[in-house]
Coordinates of C-alpha atoms in Angstrom, one line a residue:
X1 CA -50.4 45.3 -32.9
X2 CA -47.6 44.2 -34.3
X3 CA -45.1 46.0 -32.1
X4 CA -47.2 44.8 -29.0
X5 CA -46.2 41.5 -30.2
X6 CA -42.5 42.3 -30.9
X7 CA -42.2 43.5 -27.4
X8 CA -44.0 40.4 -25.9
X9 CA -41.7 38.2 -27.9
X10 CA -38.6 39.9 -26.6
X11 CA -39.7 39.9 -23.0
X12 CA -40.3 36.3 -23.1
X13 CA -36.8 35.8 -24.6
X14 CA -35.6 37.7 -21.9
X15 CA -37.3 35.6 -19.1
X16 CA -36.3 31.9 -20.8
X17 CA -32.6 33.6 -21.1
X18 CA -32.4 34.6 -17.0
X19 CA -34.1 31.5 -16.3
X20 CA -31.4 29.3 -18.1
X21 CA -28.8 31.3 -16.6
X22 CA -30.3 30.8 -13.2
X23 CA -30.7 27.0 -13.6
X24 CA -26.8 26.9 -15.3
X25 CA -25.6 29.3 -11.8
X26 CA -27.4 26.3 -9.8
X27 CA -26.0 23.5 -11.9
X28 CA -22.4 24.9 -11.4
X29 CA -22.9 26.0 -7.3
X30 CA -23.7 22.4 -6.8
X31 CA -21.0 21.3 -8.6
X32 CA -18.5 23.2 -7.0
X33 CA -20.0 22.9 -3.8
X34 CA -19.5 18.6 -4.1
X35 CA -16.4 19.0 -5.3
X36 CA -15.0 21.4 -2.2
X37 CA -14.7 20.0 1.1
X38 CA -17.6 20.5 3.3
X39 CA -16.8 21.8 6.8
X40 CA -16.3 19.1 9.4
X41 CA -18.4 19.4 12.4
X42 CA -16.1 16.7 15.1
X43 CA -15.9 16.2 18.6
X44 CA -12.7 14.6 20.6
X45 CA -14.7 12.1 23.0
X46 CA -14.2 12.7 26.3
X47 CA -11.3 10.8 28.2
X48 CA -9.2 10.4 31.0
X49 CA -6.0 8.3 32.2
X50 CA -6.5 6.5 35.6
X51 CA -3.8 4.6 37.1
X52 CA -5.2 1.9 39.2
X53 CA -4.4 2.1 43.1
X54 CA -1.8 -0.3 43.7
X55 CA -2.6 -3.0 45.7
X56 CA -1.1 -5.9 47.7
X57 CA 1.3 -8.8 46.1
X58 CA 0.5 -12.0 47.0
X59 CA 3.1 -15.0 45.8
X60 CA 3.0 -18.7 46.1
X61 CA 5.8 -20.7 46.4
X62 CA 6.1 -24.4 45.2
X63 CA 7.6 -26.1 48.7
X64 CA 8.9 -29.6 49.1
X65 CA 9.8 -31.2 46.2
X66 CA 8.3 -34.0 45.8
X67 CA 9.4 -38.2 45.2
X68 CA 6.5 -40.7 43.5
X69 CA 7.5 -44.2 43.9
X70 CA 9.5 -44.7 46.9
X71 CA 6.7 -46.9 48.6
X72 CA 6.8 -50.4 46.9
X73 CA 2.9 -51.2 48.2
X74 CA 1.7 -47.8 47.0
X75 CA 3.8 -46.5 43.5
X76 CA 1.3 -43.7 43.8
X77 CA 2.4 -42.1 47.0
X78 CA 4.4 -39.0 47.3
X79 CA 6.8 -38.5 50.0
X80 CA 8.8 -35.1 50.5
X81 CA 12.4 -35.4 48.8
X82 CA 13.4 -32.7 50.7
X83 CA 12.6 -28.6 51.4
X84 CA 14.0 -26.3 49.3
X85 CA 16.1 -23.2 50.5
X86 CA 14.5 -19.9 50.4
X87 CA 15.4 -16.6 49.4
X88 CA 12.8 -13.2 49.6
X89 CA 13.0 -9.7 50.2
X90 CA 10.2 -6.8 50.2
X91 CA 10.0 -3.3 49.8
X92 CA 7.7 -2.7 52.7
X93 CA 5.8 -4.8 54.9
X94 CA 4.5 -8.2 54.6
X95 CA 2.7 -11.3 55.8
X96 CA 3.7 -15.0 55.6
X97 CA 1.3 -18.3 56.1
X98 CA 1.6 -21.4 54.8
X99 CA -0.6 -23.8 52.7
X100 CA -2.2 -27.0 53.3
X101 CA -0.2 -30.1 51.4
X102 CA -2.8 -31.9 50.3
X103 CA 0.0 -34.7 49.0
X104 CA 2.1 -34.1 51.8
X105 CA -0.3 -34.3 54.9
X106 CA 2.8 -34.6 57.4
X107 CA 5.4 -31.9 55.6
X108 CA 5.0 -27.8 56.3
X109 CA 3.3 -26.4 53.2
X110 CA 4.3 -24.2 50.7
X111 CA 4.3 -20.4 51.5
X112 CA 1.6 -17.8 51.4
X113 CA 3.8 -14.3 51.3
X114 CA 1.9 -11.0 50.8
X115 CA 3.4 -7.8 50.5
X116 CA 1.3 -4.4 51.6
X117 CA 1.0 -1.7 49.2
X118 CA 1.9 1.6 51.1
X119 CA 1.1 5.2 50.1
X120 CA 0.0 4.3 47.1
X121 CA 3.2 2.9 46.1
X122 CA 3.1 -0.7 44.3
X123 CA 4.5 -3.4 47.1
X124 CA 7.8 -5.0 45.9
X125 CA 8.1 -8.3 47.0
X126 CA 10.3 -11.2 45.6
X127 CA 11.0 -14.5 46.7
X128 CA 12.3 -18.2 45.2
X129 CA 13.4 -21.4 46.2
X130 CA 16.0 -23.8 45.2
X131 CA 16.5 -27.7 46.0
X132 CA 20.3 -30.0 45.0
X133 CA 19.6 -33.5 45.4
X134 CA 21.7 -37.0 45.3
X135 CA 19.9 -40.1 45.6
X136 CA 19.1 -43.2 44.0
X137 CA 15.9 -41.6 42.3
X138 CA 16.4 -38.1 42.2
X139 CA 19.3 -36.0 41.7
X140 CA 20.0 -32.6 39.8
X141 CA 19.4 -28.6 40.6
X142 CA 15.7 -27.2 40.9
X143 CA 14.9 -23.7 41.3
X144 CA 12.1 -21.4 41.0
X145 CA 10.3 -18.1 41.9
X146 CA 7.8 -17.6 44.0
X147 CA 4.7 -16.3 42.0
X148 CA 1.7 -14.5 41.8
X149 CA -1.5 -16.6 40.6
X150 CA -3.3 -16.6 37.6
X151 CA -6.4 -17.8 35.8
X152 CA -5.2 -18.9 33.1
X153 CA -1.4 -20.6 32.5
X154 CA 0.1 -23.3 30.1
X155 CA 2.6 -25.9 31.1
X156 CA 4.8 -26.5 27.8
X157 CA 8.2 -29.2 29.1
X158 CA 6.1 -31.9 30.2
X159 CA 6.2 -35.5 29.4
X160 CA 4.8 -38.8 30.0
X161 CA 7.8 -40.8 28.5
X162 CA 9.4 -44.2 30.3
X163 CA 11.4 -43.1 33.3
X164 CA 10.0 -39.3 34.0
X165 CA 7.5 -38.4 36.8
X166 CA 6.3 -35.1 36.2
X167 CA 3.1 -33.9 38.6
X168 CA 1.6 -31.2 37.9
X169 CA 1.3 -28.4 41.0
X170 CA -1.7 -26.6 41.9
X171 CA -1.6 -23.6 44.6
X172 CA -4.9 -21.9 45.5
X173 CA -3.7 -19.2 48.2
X174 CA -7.5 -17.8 47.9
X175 CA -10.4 -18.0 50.3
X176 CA -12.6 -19.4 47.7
X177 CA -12.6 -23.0 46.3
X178 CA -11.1 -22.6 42.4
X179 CA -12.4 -24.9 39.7
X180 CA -9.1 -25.3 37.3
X181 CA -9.6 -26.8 34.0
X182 CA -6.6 -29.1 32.4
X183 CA -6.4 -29.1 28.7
X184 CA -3.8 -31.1 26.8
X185 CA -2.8 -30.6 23.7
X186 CA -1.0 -33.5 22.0
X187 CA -2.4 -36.6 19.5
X188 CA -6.0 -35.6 20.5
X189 CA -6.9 -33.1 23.0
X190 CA -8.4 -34.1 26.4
X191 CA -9.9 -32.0 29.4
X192 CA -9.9 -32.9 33.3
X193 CA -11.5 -30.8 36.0
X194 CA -10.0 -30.7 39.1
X195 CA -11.6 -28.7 42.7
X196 CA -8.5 -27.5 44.8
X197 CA -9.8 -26.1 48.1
X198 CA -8.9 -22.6 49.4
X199 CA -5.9 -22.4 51.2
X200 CA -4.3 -25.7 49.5
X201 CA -2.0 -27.0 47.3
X202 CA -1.9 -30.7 45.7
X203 CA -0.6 -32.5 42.6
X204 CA -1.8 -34.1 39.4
X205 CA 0.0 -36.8 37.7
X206 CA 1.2 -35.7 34.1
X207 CA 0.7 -39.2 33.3
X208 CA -2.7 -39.7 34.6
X209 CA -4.2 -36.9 31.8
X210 CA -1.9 -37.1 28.3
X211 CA -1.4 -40.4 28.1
X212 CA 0.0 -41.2 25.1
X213 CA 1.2 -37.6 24.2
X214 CA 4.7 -37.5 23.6
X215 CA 5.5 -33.8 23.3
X216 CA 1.8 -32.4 25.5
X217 CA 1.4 -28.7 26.4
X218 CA -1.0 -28.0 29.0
X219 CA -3.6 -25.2 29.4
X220 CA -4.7 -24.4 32.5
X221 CA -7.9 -22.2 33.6
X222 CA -9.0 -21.2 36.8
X223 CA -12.5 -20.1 38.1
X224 CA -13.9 -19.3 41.3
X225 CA -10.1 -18.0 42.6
X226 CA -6.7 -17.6 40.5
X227 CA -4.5 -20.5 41.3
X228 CA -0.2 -21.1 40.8
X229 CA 0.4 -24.1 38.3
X230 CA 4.4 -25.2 38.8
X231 CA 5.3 -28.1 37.1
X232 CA 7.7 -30.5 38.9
X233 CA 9.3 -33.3 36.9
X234 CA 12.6 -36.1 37.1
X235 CA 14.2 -38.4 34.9
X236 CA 15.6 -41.5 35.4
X237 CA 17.9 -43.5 32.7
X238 CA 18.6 -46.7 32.8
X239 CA 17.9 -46.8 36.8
X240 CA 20.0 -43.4 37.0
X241 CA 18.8 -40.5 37.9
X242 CA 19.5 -38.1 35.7
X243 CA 17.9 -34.6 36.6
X244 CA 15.1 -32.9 38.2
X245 CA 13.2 -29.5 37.0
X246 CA 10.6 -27.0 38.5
X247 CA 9.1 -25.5 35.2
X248 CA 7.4 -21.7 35.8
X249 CA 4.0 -21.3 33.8
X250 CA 4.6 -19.3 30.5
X251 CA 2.3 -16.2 29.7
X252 CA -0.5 -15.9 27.4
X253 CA -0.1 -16.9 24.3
X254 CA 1.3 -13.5 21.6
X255 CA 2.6 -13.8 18.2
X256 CA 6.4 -12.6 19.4
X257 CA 7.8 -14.6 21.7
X258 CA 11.0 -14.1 23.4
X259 CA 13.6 -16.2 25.5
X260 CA 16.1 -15.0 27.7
X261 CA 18.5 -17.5 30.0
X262 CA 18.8 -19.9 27.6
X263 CA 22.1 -22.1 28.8
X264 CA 24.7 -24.2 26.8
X265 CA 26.9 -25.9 28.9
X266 CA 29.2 -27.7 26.0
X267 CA 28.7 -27.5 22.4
X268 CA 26.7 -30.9 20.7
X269 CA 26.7 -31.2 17.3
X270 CA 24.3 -34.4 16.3
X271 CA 22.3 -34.9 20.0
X272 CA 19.9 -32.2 21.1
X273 CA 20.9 -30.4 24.0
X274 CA 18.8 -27.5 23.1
X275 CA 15.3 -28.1 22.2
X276 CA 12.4 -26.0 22.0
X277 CA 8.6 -26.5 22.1
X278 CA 6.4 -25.0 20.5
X279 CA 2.7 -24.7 19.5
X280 CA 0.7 -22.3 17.4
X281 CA -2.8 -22.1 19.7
X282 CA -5.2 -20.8 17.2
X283 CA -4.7 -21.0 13.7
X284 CA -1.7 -22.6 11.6
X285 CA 1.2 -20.6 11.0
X286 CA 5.5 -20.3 10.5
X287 CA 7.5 -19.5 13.2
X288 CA 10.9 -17.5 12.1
X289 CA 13.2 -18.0 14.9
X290 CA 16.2 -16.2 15.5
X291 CA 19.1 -17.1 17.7
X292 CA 21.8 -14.2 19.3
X293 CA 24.4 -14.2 21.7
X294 CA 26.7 -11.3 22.4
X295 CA 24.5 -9.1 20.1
X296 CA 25.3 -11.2 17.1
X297 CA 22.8 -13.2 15.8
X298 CA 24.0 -16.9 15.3
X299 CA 21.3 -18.9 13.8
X300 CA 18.3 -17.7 11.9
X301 CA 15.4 -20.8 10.7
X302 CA 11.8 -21.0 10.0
X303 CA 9.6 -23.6 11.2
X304 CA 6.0 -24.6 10.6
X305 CA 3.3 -25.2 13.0
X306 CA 0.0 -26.8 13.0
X307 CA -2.4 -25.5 14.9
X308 CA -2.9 -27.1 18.4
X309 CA -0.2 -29.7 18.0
X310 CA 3.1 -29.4 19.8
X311 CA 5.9 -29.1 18.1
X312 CA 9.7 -29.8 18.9
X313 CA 13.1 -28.5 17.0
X314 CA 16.2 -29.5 18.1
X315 CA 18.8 -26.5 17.9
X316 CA 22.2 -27.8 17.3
X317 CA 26.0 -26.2 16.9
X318 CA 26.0 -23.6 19.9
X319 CA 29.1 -23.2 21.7
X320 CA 28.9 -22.9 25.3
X321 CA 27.6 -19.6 26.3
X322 CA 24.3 -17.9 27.2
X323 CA 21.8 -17.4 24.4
X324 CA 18.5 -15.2 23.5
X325 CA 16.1 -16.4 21.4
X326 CA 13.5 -14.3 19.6
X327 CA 10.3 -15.8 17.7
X328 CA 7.7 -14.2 15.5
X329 CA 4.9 -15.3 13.4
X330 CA 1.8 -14.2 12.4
X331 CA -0.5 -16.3 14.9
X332 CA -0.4 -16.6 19.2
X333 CA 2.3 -19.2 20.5
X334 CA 3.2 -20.8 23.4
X335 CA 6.8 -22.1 23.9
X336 CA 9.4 -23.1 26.3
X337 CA 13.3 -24.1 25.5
X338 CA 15.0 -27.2 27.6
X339 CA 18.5 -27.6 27.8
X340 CA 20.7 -30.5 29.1
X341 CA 24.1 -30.5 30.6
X342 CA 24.7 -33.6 28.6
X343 CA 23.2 -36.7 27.5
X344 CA 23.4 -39.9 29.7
X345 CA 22.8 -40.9 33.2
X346 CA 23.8 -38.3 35.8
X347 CA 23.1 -35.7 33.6
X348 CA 20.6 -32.4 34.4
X349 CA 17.8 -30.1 32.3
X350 CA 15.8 -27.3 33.1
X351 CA 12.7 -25.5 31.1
X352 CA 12.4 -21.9 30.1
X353 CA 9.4 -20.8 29.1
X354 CA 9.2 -17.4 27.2
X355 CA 10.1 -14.2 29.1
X356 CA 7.7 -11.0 29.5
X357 CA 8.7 -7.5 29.2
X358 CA 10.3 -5.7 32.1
X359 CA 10.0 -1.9 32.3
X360 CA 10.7 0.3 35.7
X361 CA 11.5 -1.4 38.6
X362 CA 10.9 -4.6 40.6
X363 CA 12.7 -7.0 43.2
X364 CA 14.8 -10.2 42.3
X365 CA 15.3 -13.0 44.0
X366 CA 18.5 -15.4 43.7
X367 CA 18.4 -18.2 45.7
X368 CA 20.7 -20.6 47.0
X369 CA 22.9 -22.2 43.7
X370 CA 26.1 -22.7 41.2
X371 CA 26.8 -20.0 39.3
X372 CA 24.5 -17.7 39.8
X373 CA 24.0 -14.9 36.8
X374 CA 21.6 -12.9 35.6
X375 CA 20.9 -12.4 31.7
X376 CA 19.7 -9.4 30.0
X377 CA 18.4 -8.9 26.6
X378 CA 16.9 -5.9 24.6
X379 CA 15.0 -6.9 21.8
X380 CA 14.2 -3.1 21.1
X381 CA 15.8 -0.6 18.5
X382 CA 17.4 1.9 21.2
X383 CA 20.3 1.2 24.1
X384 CA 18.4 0.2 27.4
X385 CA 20.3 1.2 31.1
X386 CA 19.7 -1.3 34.2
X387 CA 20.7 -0.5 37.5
X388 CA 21.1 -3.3 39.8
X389 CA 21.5 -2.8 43.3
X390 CA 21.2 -5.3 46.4
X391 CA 18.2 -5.1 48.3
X392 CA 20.1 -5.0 52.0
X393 CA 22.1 -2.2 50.6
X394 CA 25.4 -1.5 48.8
X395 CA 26.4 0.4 45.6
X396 CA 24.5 0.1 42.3
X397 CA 26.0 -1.2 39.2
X398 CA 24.5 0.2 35.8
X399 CA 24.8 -2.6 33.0
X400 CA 24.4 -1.2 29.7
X401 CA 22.3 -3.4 27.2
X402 CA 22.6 -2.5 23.1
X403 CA 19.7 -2.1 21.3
X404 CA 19.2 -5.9 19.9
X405 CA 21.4 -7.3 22.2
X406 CA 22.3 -8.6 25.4
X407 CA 24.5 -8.5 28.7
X408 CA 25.2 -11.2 31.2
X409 CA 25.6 -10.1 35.4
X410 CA 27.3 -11.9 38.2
X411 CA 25.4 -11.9 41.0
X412 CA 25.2 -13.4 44.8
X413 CA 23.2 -16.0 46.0
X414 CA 21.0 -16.2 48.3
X415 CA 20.6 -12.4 47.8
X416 CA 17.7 -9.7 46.6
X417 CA 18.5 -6.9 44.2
X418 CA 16.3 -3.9 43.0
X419 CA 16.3 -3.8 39.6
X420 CA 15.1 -0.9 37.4
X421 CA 15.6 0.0 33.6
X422 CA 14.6 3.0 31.2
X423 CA 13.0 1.4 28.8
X424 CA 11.5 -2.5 28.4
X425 CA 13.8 -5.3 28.2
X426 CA 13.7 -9.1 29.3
X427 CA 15.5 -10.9 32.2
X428 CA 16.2 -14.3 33.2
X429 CA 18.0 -16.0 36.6
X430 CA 20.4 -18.5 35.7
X431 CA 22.2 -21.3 37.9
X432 CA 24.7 -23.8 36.6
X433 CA 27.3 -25.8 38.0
X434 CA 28.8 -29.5 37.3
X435 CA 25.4 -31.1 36.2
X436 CA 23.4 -28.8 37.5
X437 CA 21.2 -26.7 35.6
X438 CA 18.4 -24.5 36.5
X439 CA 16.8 -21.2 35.4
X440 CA 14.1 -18.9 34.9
X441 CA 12.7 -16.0 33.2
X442 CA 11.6 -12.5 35.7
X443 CA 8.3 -11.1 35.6
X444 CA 7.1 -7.7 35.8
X445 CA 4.1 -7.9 38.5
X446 CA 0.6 -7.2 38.5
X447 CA 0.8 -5.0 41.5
X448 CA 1.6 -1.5 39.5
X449 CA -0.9 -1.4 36.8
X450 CA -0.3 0.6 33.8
X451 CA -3.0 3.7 33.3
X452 CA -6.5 2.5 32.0
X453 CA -8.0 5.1 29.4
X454 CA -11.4 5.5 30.6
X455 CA -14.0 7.2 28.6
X456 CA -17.2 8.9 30.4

């Protein structure tokens, strides 16, 4: 009996002893098996890269430019000051119409041009305009491209001030009526609706919607059909004309902003030849602005912005020359720089807005004008290669651009040029002459779309 017992005792010491080594082995496979990295079962979604077809390039020009006043029984009236001259060049074929002048019902619209994508190859088209006057209201240089429309653009040099007439120029090429929306942004913020019928172009007074803004940026937005906003404006002191402008639309709003073109024609220590605009559109922010010419950076300041007010800094001490200007901050801007052959009656301005990037190639046209030049500027950390070569033929001319800096081109007027690079950069047209003073920045096209990701 008692050995029975001693053998029952020892068997159930052997079962509690497997059992606890059992429940330890489990204990310590868990463990392990949390602390070891469990196999990853992942799948790479499914993707491919489709580049859009190309497809035709239509571009608006701004046409006659236009003089408010000249009627003393109607101040409102506009009559045409003159037509400008007309530069353009394609890559393949294309169409030409013109617009109905609402303003003008007697003058030849502006043109319609459209250039036909071939072969699945992106149509390169090009075109601007350019307009000198001399008269007892209007006098000065005026150029500008010829663009494609968009649906949404801002207007950033205008002003309602004593003595300026600035008219804001709508172009609906479409075959749709568009519905475009006028924003202002200034002391308060005010909104006009305005219908332009396909196929037209006409004018609103600057005047008649920011009254009382002194520095207003505009934000235009289209519906129904795209539309071309230009912004026209003169200047008259002391009964003397002194300048005329044809402002391009600046791009969406981004956090880096660059400027490219920018013009001093003699150096101004204490009055502001050089001015920029600028306004912070969503949110309060600093802008840290830096200045370069030749690849050396001249001026380097920081300046805050409110949100949705404009905002205007006078840059002072620049020799003459050509100048970039880069901008980043840590919110979406809008800006555009305006600078002034000199201060006084007789004098003349033009606008830049910001410049986009340029990458591959594309067509430039140089219109009619002093001086004409082209300016080149490479914001990015490696050397950039341009080729330039004229449109109706001829040899090519490589330009080489430093990474961070810049190069300045001669070129002809009145003549097209292909121009491609390796890698992006940003351009601008200049023209300058004895008080005269015009400008722009290039644009890259919406014809050749960049590949889409698409995932099934």
């Amino acid at each position: 009996m008692t050995q029975n017992r001693a053998v029952r005792v020892v068997a159930t010491g052997a079962r509690l002893l497997v059992g606890v080594a059992v429940v330890v082995g489990c204990v310590l496979g868990v463990s392990a098996a949390v602390a070891l990295p469990w196999p990853e079962i992942a799948r790479e979604p499914a993707q491919v890269a489709v580049t859009p077809t190309p497809g035709d390039t239509t571009l608006v020009c701004t046409g006659d430019f236009r003089a408010v006043g000249r009627n003393a029984e109607n101040a409102a009236q506009q009559v045409s000051a003159g037509t400008p001259d007309f530069t353009m060049d394609s890559s393949g074929p294309r169409e030409s119409s013109e617009l109905v002048s609402a303003d003008l019902p007697d003058t030849p619209g502006p043109q319609r041009l459209v250039g036909s994508a071939e072969r699945g190859e992106a149509a390169l088209i090009a075109a601007a305009e350019s307009i000198s006057l001399e008269s007892t209201d209007l006098s000065g240089l005026a150029a500008a491209p010829c663009r494609e429309t968009r649906t949404e653009s801002w207007l950033v040099g205008g002003t309602v001030q004593t003595g300026t007439n600035d008219l804001i120029i709508l172009s609906n090429p479409g075959d749709v009526t568009a519905t475009a929306t006028l924003v202002v942004y200034g002391i308060d913020q005010t909104a006009t609706t305005t219908l332009i019928p396909a196929g037209t172009q006409l004018s609103v007074p600057l005047a008649s919607i920011a009254a009382g803004a002194q520095e207003p940026i505009v934000r235009i937005t289209a519906a129904g059909a795209p539309v071309r906003a230009v912004l026209q404006s003169s200047l008259i002191r002391t009964l003397d004309p002194s300048g005329i402008d044809l402002q391009d639309s600046a791009p969406a709003p981004r956090s880096e902003l660059s400027f490219a073109g920018v013009q001093v024609v003699s150096k101004s220590e204490d009055t502001g030849l050089t001015v920029m605009r600028l306004m912070a559109t969503d949110q309060a922010t600093r802008a840290r602005i830096t200045v370069r010419s030749g690849g050396a950076e001249v001026q380097q300041f920081n300046v805050p912005l409110e949100a949705t007010t404009p905002t205007e800094v006078s840059v002072d001490g620049l020799d003459a020359g050509v100048y970039s200007i880069e901008i980043d901050a840590d919110a979406p801007l809008v800006g555009a720089v305006r600078q002034t052959t000199a201060v006084g009656p007789g004098s003349d301005f033009a606008w830049t807005p910001a410049a986009e990037g340029i990458r591959g190639e594309i067509l430039v046209a140089v219109p009619k004008g002093p001086g004409p030049r082209l300016h080149l500027v490479n914001t990015q950390d490696s050397d950039a290669r341009v080729t330039l070569t004229p449109a109706d033929g001829g040899d090519g001319e490589e330009i080489f651009v430093p990474a961070h800096g810049d190069a300045v081109a001669d070129v002809s007027a009145d003549t097209a040029y292909s121009l491609s690079t390796d890698q992006q950069i940003q351009a601008a047209v200049t023209l300058s002459g004895t008080d005269e003073l015009a400008g722009w920045p290039l644009s890259p096209g919406t014809a050749a779309q960049p590949p889409i990701i698409v995932y099934p």
